[in-house]
mmCIF file of C-alpha atoms in Angstrom:
data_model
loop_
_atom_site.group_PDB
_atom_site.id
_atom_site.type_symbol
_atom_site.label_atom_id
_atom_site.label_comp_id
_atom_site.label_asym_id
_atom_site.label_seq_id
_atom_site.Cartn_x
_atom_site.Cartn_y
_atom_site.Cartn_z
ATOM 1 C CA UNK K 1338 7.422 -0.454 13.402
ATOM 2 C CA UNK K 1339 6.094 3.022 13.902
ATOM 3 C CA UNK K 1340 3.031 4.174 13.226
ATOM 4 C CA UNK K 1341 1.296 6.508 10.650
ATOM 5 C CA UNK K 1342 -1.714 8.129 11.726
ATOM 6 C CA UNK K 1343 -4.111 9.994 9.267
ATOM 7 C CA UNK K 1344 -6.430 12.560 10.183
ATOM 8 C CA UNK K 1345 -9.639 12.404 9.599
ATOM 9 C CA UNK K 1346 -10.600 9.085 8.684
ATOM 10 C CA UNK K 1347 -13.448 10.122 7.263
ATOM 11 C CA UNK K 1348 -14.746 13.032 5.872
ATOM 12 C CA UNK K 1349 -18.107 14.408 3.520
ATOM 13 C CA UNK K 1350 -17.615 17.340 1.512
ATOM 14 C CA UNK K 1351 -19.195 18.932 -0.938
ATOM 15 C CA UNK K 1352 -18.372 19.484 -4.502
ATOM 16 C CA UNK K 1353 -16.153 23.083 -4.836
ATOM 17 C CA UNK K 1354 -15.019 23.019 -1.164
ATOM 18 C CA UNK K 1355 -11.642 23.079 0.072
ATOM 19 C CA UNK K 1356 -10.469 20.862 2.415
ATOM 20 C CA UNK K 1357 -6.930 19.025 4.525
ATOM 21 C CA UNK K 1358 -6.245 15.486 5.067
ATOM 22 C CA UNK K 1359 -3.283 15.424 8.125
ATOM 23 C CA UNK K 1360 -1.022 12.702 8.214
ATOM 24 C CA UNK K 1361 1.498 12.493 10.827
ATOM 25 C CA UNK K 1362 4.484 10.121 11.323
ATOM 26 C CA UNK K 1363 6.422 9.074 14.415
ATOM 27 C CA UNK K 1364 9.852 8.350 12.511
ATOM 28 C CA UNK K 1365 12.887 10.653 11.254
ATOM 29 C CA UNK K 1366 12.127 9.477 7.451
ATOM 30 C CA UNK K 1367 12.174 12.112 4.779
ATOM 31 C CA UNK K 1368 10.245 10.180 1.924
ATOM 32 C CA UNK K 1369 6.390 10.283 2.446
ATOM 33 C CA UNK K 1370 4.089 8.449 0.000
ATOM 34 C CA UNK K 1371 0.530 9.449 -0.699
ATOM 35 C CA UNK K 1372 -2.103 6.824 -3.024
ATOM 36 C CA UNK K 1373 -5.673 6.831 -3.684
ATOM 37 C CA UNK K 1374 -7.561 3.554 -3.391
ATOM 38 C CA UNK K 1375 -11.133 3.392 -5.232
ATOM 39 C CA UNK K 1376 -13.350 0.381 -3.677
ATOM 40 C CA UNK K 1377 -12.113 -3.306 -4.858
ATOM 41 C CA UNK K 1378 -9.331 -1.885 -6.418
ATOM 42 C CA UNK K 1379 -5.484 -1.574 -6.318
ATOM 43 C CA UNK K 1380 -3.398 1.761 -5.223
ATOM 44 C CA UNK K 1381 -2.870 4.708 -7.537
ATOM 45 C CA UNK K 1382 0.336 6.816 -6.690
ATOM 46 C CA UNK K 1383 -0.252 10.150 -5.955
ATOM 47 C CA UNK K 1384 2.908 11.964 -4.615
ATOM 48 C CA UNK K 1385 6.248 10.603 -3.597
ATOM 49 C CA UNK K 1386 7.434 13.548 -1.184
ATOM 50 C CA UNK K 1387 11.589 13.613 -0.879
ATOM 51 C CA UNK K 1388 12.493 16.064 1.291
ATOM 52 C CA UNK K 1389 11.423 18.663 3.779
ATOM 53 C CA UNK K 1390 9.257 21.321 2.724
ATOM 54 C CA UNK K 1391 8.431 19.591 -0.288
ATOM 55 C CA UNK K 1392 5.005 20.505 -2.231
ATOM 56 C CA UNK K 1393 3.808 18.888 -5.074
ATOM 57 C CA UNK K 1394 0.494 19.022 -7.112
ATOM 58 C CA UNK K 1395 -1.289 17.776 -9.581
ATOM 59 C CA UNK K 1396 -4.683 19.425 -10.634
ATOM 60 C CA UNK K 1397 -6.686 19.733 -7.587
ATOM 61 C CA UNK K 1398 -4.641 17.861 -5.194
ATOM 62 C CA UNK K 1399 -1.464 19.274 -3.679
ATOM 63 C CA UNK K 1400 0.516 17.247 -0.980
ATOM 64 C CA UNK K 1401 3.613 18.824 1.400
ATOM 65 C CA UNK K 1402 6.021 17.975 3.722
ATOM 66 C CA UNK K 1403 7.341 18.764 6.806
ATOM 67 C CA UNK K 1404 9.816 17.031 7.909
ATOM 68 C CA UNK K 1405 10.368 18.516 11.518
ATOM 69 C CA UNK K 1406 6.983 18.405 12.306
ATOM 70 C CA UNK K 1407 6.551 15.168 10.935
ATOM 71 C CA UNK K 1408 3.539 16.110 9.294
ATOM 72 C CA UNK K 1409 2.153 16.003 5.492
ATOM 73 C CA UNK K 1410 -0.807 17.411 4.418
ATOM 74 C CA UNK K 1411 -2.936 16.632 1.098
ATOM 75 C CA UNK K 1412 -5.292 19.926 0.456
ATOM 76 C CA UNK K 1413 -7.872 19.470 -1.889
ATOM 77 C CA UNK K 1414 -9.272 22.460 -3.829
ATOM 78 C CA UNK K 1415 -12.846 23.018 -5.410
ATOM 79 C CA UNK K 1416 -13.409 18.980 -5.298
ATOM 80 C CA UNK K 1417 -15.143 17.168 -7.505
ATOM 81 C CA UNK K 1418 -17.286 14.236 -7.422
ATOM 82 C CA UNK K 1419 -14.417 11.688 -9.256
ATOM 83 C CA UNK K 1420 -12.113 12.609 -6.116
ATOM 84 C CA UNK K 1421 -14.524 10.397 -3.677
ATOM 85 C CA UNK K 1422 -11.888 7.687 -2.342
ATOM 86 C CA UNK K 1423 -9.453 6.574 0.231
ATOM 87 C CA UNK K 1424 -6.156 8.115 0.440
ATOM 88 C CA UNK K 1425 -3.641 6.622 1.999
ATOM 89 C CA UNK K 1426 -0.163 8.042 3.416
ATOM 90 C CA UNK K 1427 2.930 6.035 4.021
ATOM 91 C CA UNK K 1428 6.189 6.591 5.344
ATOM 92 C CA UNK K 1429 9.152 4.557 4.163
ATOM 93 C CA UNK K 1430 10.695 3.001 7.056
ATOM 94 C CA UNK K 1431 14.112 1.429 7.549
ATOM 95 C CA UNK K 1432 14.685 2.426 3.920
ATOM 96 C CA UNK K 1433 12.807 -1.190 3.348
ATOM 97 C CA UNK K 1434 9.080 -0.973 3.570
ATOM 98 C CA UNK K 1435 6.082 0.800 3.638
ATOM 99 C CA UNK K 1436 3.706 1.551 7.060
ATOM 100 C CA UNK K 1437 0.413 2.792 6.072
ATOM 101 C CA UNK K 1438 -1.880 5.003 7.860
ATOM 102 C CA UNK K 1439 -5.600 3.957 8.375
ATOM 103 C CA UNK K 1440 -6.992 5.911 5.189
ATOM 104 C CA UNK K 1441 -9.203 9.135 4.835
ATOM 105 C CA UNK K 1442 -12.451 7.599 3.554
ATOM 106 C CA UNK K 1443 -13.216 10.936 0.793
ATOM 107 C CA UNK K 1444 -16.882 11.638 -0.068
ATOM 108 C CA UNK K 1445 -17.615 14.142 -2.427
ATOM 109 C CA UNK K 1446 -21.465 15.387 -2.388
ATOM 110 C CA UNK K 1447 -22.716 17.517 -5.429
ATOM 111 C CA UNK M 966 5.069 -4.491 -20.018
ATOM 112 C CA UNK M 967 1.759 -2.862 -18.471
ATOM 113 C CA UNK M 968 2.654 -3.229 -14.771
ATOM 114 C CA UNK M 969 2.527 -5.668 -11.865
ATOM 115 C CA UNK M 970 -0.044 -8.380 -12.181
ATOM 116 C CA UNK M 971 -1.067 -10.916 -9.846
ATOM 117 C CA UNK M 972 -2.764 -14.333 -10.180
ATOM 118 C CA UNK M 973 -5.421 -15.333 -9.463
ATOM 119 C CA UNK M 974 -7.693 -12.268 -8.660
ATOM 120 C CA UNK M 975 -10.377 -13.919 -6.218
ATOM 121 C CA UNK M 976 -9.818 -17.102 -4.697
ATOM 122 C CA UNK M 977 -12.578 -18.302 -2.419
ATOM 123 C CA UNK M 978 -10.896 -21.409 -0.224
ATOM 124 C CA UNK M 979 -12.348 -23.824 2.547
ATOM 125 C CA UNK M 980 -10.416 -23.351 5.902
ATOM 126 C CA UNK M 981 -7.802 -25.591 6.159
ATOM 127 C CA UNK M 982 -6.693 -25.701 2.497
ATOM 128 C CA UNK M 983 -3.629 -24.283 1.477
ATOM 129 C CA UNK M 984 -3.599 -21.802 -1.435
ATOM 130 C CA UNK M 985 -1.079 -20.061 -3.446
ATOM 131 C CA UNK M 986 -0.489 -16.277 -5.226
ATOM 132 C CA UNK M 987 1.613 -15.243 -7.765
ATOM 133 C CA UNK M 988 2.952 -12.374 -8.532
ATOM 134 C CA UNK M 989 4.717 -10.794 -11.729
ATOM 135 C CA UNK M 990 6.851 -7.367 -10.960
ATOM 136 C CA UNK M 991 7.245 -4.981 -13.403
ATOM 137 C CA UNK M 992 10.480 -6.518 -15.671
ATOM 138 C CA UNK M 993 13.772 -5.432 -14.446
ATOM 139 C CA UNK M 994 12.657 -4.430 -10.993
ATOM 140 C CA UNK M 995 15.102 -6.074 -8.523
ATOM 141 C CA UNK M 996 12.581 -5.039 -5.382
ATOM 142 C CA UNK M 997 9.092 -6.962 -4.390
ATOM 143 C CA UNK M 998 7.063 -6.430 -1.829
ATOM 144 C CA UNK M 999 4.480 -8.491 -0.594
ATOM 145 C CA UNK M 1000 1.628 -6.501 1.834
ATOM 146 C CA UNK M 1001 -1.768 -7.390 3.316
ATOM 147 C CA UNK M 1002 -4.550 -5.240 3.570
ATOM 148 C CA UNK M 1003 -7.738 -6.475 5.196
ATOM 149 C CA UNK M 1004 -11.126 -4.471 5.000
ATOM 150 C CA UNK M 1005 -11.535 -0.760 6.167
ATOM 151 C CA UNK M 1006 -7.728 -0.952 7.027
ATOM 152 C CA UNK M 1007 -4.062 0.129 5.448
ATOM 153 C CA UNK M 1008 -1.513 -1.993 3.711
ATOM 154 C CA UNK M 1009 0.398 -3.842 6.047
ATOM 155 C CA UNK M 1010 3.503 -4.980 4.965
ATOM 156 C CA UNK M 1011 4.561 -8.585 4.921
ATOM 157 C CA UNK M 1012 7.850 -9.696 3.235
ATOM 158 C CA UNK M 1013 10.262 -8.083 0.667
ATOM 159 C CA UNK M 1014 12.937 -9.387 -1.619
ATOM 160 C CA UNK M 1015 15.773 -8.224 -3.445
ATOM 161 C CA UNK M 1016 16.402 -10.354 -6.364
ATOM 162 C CA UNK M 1017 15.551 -13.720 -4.802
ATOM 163 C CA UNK M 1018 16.525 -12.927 -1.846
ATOM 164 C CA UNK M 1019 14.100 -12.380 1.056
ATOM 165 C CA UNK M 1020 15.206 -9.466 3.186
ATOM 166 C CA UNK M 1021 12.600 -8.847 6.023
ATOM 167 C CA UNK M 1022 9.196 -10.444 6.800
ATOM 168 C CA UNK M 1023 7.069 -9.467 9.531
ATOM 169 C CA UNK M 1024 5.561 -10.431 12.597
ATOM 170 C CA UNK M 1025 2.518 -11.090 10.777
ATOM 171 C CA UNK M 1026 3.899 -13.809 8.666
ATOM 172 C CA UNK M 1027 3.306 -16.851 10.709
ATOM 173 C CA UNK M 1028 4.608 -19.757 10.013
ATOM 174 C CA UNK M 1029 1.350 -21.104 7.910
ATOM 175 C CA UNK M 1030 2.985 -18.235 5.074
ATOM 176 C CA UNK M 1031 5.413 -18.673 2.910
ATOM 177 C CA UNK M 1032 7.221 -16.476 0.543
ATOM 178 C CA UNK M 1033 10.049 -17.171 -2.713
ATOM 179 C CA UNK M 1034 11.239 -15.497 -5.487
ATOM 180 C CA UNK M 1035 13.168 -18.302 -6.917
ATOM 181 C CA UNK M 1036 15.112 -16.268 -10.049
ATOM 182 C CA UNK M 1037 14.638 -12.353 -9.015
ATOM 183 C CA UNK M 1038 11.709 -12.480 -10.894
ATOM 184 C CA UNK M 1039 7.895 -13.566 -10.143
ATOM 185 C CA UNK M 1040 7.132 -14.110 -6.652
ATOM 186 C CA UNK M 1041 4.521 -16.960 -5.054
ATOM 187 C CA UNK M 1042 3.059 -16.288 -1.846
ATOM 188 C CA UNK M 1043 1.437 -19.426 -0.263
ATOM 189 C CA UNK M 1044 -0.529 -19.812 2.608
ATOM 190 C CA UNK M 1045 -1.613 -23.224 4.367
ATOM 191 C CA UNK M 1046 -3.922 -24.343 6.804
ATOM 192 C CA UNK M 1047 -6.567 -21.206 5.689
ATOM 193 C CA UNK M 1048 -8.397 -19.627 8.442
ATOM 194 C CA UNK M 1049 -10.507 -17.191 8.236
ATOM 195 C CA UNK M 1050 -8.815 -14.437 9.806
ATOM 196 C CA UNK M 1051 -6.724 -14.619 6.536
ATOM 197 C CA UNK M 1052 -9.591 -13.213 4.366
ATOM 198 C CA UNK M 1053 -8.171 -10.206 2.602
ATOM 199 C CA UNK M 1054 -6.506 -8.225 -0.292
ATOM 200 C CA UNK M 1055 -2.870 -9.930 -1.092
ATOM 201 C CA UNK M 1056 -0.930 -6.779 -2.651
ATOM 202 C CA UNK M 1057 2.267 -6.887 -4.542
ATOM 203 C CA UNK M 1058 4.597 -4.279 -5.848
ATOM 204 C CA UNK M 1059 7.943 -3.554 -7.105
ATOM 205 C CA UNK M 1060 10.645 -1.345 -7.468
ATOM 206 C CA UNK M 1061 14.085 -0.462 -8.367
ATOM 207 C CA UNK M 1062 16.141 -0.990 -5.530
ATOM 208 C CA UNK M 1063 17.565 3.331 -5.926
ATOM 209 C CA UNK M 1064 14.377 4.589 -6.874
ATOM 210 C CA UNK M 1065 11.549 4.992 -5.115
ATOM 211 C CA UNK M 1066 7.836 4.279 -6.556
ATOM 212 C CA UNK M 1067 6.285 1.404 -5.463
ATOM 213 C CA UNK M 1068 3.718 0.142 -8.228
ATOM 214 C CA UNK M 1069 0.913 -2.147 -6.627
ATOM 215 C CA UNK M 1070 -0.528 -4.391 -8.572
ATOM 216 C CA UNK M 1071 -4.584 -5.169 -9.004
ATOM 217 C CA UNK M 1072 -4.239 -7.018 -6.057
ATOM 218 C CA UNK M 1073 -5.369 -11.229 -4.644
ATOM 219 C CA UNK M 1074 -8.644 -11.261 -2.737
ATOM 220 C CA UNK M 1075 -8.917 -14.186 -0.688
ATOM 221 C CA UNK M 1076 -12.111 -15.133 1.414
ATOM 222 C CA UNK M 1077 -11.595 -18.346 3.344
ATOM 223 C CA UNK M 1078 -15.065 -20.205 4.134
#
């Protein structure tokens, strides 16, 4: 299995920064996954990313892919305190399961 | 239906006891997915099935684990002879086999004593 490795791991921010969480994957698959995770608790889905160059968002997250770079980023605009939590990225491998990376522990400082 | 739900939600065991999980998938979806996730780490995955069969499991699933889905629907996972190095979240999800969200359920924590 190939890994997925996520850039930082942690990070502190403060409230109405910007910021990029890197996640980069060593296989050809063109379906990314991106989930939050708040502590104790389950996954949230975020973004299912389907093909290269994709960009979603959804209010002040926005996720892409790059597909030939193996690379997606989540950007994060003007954050907020209620964004503080891990995010995860996962690549669907062997069209069968899916290989996490190690999380980007979020905090958000007012 | 409100989602994948898993039973129980803590179980606190003393090694050496066996213990089992169960999981209920979101009606209708033919794909489950058992994963592991131990503390300040990722999922890892651990077994899938389609319907009731079981398609892959991983390295990680010695032979202490065991998986079934007996009908294609709710899944047990069971574990015996604890140790402690099994501590952890249990996660399940599901899916349509040509679609692809995975929804996670709330999740098993076990700590083994």
């Amino acid at each position: 299995e190939l890994k997925v490795e996520q850039n930082p791991l942690f990070l502190s921010m403060q409230e109405g920064k910007n910021y990029t969480i890197y996640c980069n994957y060593s296989t050809t698959s063109d379906r990314l996954y991106w989930y939050r995770q708040d502590p104790g608790k389950s996954l949230e889905s975020l973004f299912v990313l389907l093909s290269n160059g994709a960009v979603k968002q959804e209010g002040r997250l926005m996720a892409s892919l790059d597909t030939k770079a193996r690379l997606s980023t989540l950007h994060i605009t003007a954050a907020v305190h209620d964004l503080s939590a891990t995010y995860f990225c996962a690549d669907f491998q062997g069209a069968q399961k899916l290989v996490f990376g190690q999380g980007t522990r979020l905090t958000i400082n007012p | 239906d409100t989602g994948v739900s898993q039973n129980p939600r803590h179980k606190i065991t003393k090694r050496g006891q066996n213990v089992t999980f169960r999981c209920d998938p979101i009606s209708e979806h033919n794909r489950l997915y058992w994963y592991r996730q131990t503390l300040g780490q990722g999922p890892e995955f651990l077994t899938y099935f389609q319907n009731e069969a079981q398609l892959e499991k991983s390295r990680l699933l010695s032979d202490r684990f065991s998986a079934e889905r007996p009908k294609g629907s709710f899944s047990t996972l069971e574990i015996q002879r604890t140790e402690q190095g099994d501590s952890a979240m249990y996660l399940c999800a599901s899916s349509f086999a040509l679609e692809y969200e995975q929804y996670f359920g709330p999740g098993t924590r076990l700590t083994v004593t």
